[in-house]
PDB file of C-alpha atoms in Angstrom:
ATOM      1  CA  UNK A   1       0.000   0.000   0.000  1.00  0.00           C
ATOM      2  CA  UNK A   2       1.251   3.442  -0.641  1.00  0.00           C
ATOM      3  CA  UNK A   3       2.103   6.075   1.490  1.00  0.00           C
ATOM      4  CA  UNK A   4      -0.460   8.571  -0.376  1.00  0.00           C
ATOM      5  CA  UNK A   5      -3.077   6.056  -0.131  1.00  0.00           C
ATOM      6  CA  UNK A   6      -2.349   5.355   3.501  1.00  0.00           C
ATOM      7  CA  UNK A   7      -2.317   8.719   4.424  1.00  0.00           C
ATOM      8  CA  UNK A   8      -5.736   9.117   2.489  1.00  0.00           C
ATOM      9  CA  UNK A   9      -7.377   6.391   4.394  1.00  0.00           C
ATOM     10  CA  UNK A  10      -5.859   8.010   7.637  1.00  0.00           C
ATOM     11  CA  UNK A  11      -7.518  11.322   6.784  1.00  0.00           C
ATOM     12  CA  UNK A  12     -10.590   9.802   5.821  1.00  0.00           C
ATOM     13  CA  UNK A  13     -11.393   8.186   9.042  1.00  0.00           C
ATOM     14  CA  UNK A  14     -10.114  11.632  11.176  1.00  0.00           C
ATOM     15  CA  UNK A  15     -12.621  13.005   9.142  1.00  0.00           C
ATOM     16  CA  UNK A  16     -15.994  10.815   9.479  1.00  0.00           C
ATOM     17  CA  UNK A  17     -14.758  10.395  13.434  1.00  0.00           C
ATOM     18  CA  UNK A  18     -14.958  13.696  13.611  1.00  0.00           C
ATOM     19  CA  UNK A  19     -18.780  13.853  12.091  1.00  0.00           C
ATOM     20  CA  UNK A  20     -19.816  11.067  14.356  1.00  0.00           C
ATOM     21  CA  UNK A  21     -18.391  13.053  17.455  1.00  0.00           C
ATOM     22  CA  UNK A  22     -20.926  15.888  17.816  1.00  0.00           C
ATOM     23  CA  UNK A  23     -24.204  14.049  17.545  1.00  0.00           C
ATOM     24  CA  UNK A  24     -22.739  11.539  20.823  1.00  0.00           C
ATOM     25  CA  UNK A  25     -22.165  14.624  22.626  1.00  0.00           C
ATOM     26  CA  UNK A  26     -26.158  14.877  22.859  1.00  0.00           C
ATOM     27  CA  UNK A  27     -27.814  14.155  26.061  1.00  0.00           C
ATOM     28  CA  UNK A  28     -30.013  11.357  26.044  1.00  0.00           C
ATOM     29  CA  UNK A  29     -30.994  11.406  29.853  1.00  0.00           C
ATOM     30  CA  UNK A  30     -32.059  14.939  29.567  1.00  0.00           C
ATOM     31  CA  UNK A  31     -35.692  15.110  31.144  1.00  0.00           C
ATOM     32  CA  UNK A  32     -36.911  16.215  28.032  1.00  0.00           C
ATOM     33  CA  UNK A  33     -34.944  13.780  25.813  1.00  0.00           C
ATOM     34  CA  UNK A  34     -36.262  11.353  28.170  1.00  0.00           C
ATOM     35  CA  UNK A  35     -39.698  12.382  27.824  1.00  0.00           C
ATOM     36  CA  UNK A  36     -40.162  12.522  24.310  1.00  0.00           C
ATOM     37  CA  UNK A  37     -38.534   9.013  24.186  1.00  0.00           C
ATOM     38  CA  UNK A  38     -41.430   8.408  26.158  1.00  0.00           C
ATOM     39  CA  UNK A  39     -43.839   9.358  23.671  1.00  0.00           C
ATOM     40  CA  UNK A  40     -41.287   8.676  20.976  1.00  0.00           C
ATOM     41  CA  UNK A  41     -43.858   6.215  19.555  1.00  0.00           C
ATOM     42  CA  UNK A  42     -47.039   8.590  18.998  1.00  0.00           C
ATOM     43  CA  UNK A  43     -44.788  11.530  17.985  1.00  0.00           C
ATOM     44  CA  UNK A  44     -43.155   9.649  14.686  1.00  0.00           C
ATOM     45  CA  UNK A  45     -46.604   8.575  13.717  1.00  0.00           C
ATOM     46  CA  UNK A  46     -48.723  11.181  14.868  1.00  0.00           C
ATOM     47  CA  UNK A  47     -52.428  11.435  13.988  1.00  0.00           C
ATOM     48  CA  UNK A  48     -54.715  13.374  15.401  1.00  0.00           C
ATOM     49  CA  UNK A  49     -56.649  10.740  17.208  1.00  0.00           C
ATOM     50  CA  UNK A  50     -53.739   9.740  18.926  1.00  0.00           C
ATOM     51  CA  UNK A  51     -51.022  12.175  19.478  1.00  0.00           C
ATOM     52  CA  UNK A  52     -53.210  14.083  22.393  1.00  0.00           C
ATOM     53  CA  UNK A  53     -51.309  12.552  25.415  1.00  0.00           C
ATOM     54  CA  UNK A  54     -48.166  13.757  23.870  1.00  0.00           C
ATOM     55  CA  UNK A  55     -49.094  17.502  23.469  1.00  0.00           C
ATOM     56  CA  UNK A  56     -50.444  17.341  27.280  1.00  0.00           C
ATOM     57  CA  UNK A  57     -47.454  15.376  28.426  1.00  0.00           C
ATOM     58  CA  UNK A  58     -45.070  18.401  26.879  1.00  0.00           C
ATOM     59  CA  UNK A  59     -47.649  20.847  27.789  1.00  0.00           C
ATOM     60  CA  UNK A  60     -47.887  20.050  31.346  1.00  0.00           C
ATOM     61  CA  UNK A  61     -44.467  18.750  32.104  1.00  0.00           C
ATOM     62  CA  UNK A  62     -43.171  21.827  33.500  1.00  0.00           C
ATOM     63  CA  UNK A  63     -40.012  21.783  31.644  1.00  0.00           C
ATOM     64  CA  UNK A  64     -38.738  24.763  30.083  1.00  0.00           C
ATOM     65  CA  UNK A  65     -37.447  23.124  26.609  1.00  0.00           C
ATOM     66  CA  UNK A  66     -41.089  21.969  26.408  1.00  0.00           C
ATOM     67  CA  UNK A  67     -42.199  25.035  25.113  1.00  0.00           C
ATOM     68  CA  UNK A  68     -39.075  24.831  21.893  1.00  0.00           C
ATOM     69  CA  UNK A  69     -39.802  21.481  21.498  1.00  0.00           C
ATOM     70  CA  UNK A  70     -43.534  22.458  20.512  1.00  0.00           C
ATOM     71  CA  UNK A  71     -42.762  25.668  18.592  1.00  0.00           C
ATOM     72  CA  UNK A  72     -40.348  23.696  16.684  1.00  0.00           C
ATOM     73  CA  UNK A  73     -42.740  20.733  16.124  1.00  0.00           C
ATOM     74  CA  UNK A  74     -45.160  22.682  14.640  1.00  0.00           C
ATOM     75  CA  UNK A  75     -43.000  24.776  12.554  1.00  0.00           C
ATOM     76  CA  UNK A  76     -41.649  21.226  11.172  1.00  0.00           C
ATOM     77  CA  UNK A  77     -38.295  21.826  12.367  1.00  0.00           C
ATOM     78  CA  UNK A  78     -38.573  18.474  14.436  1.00  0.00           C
ATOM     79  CA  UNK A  79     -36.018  15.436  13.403  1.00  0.00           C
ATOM     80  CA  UNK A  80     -35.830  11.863  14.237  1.00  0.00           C
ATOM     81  CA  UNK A  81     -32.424  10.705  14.319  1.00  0.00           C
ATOM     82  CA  UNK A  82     -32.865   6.552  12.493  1.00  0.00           C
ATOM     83  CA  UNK A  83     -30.010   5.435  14.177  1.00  0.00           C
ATOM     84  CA  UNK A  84     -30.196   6.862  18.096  1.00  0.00           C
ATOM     85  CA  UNK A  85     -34.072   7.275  17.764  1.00  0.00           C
ATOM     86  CA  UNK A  86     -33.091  11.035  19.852  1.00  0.00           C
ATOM     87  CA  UNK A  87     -35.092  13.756  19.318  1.00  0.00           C
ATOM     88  CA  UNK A  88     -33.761  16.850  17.512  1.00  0.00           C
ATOM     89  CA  UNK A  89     -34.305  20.546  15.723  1.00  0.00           C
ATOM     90  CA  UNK A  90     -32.486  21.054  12.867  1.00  0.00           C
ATOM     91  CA  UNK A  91     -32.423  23.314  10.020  1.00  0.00           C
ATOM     92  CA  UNK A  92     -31.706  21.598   6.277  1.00  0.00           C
ATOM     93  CA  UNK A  93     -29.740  23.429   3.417  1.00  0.00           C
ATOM     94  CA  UNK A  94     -29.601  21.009   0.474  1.00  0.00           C
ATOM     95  CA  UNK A  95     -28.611  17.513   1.296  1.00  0.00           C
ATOM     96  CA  UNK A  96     -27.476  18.360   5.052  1.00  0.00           C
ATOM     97  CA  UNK A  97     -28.811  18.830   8.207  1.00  0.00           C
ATOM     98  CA  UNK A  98     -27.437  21.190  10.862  1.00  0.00           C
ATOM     99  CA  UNK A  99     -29.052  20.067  14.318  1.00  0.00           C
ATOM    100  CA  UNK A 100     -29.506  21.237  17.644  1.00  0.00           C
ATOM    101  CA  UNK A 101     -29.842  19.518  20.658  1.00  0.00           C
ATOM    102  CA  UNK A 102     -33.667  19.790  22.792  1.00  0.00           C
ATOM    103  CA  UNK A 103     -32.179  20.273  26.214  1.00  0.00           C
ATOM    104  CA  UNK A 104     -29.951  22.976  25.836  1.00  0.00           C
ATOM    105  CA  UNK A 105     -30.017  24.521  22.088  1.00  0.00           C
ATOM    106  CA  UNK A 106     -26.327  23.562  22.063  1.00  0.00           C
ATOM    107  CA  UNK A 107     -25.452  22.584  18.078  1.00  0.00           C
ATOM    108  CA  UNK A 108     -24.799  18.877  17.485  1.00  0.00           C
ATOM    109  CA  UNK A 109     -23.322  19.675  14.035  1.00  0.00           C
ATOM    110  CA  UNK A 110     -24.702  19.103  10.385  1.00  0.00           C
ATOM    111  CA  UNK A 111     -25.433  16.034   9.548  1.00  0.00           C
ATOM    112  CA  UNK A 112     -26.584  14.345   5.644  1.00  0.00           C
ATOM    113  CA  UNK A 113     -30.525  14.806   6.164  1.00  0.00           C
ATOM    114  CA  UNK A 114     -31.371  11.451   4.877  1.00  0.00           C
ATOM    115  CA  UNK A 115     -30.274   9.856   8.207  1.00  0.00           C
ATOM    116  CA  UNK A 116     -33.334  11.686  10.117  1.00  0.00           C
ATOM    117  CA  UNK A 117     -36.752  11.715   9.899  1.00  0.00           C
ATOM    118  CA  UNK A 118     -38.343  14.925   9.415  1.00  0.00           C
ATOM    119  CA  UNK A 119     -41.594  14.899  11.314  1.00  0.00           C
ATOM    120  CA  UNK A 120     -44.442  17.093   9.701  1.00  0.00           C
ATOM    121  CA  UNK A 121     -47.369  17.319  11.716  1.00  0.00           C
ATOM    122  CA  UNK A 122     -50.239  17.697   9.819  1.00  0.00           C
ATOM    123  CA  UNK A 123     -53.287  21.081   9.858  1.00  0.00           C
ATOM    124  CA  UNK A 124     -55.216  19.191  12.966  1.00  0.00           C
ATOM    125  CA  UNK A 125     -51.761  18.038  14.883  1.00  0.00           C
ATOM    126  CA  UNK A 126     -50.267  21.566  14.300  1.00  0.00           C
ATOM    127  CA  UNK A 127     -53.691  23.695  15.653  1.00  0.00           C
ATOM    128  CA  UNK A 128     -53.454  20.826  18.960  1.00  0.00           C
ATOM    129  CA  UNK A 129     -49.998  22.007  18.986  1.00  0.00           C
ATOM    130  CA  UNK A 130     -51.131  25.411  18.805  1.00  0.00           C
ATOM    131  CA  UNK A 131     -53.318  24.666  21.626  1.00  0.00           C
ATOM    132  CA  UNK A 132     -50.950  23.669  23.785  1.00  0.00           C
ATOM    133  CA  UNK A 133     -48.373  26.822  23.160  1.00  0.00           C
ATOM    134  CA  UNK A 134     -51.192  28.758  24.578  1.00  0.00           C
ATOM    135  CA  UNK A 135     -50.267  29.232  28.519  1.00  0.00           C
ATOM    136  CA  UNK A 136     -46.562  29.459  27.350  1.00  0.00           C
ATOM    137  CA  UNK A 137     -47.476  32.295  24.554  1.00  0.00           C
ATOM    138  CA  UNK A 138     -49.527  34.590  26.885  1.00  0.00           C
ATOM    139  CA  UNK A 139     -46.775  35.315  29.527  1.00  0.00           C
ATOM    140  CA  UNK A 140     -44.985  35.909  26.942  1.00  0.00           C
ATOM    141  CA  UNK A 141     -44.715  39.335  24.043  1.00  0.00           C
ATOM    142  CA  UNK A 142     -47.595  41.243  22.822  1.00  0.00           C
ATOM    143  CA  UNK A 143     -46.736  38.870  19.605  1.00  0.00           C
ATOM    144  CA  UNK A 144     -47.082  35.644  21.038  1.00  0.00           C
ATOM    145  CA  UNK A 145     -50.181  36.779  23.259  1.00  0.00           C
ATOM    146  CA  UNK A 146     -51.624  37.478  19.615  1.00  0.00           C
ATOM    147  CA  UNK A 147     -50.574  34.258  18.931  1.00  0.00           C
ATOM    148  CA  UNK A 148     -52.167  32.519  21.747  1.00  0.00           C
ATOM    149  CA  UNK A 149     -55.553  34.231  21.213  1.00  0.00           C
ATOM    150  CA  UNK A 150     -55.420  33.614  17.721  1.00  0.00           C
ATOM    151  CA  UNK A 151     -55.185  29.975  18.535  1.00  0.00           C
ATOM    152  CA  UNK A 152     -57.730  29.741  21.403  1.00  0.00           C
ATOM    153  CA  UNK A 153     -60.181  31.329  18.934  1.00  0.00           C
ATOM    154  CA  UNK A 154     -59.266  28.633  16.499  1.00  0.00           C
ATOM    155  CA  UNK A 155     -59.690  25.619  18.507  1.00  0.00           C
ATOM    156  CA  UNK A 156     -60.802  26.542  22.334  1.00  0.00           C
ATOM    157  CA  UNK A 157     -60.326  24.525  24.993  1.00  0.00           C
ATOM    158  CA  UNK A 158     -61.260  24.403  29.340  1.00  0.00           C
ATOM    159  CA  UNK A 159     -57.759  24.273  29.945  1.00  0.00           C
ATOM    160  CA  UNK A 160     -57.364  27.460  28.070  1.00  0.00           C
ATOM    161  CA  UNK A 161     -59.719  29.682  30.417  1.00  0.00           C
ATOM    162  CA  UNK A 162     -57.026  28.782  33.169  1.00  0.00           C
ATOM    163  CA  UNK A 163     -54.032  30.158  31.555  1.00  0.00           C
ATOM    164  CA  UNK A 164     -56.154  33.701  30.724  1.00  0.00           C
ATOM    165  CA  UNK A 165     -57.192  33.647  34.013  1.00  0.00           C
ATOM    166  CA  UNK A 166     -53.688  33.306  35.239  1.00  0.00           C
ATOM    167  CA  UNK A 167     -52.519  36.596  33.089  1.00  0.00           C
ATOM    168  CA  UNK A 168     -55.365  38.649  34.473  1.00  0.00           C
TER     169      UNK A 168
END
């Protein structure tokens, strides 16, 4: 074997170890990893029918990522990695992915897309979504209380009158 090739192949696996690296640095026992692991199931195939107790499980967790894990979800900026089955946001330019870790926003490095599954929740799953973002979005800027009123008008729910209550 040549040098040149040897030093190619040397390269070459600096380089892919190096890929691999940022995507291990994620934490999996993060409470919200954890919890969407949980739900993992419903999440990747969410219908409407179904995906309820994983809105209210986010929604009522208490945990402050909850609230980026649902704006993100419903923006369909939401990523299943195949391999790990963890939970990400990422952002796609072409062929690559550039993620971002859940539990701290930290950036797990870009990644080739096709190894994550984009979840796109669909007009019903995004206004339950919507639902859900409403006690975050009214403590929140005169934006996001537009927001949150726009999406109580939209699809009200009992649980709703307790967050408006809690602002007043």
């Amino acid at each position: 074997m040549s040098v040149l090739r040897r030093f190619y192949i040397g390269i070459t696996s600096v380089f892919l170890s190096a890929l691999a690296l940022p995507l291990s640095a994620q934490n999996a026992d993060a409470p919200i990893q954890r919890l969407l692991q949980e739900h993992g199931e419903l999440i990747a195939k969410s219908s409407r029918k179904t995906i309820a107790p994983a809105i209210d499980a986010l929604a009522s967790s208490g945990l402050d990522e909850a609230q980026i894990v649902l704006e993100r979800w419903q923006a369909k900026e939401m990523w299943l990695n195949k391999q790990t089955g963890l939970f990400v946001y990422g952002e796609k330019s072409g062929k690559e992915l550039a993620t971002f870790d859940f539990a701290d926003g930290s950036d797990l490095g870009a990644f080739i897309a096709r190894d994550f599954k984009q979840l796109k929740p669909n007009s019903g799953i995004r206004g339950m979504i919507g639902a859900a973002l409403v006690q975050f979005q009214l403590s929140g800027s005169f934006a996001e209380k537009m927001q949150a009123l726009n999406a109580i008008e939209r699809d009200p729910e009992a649980s709703h009158l307790a967050a408006l209550t809690k602002v007043l």
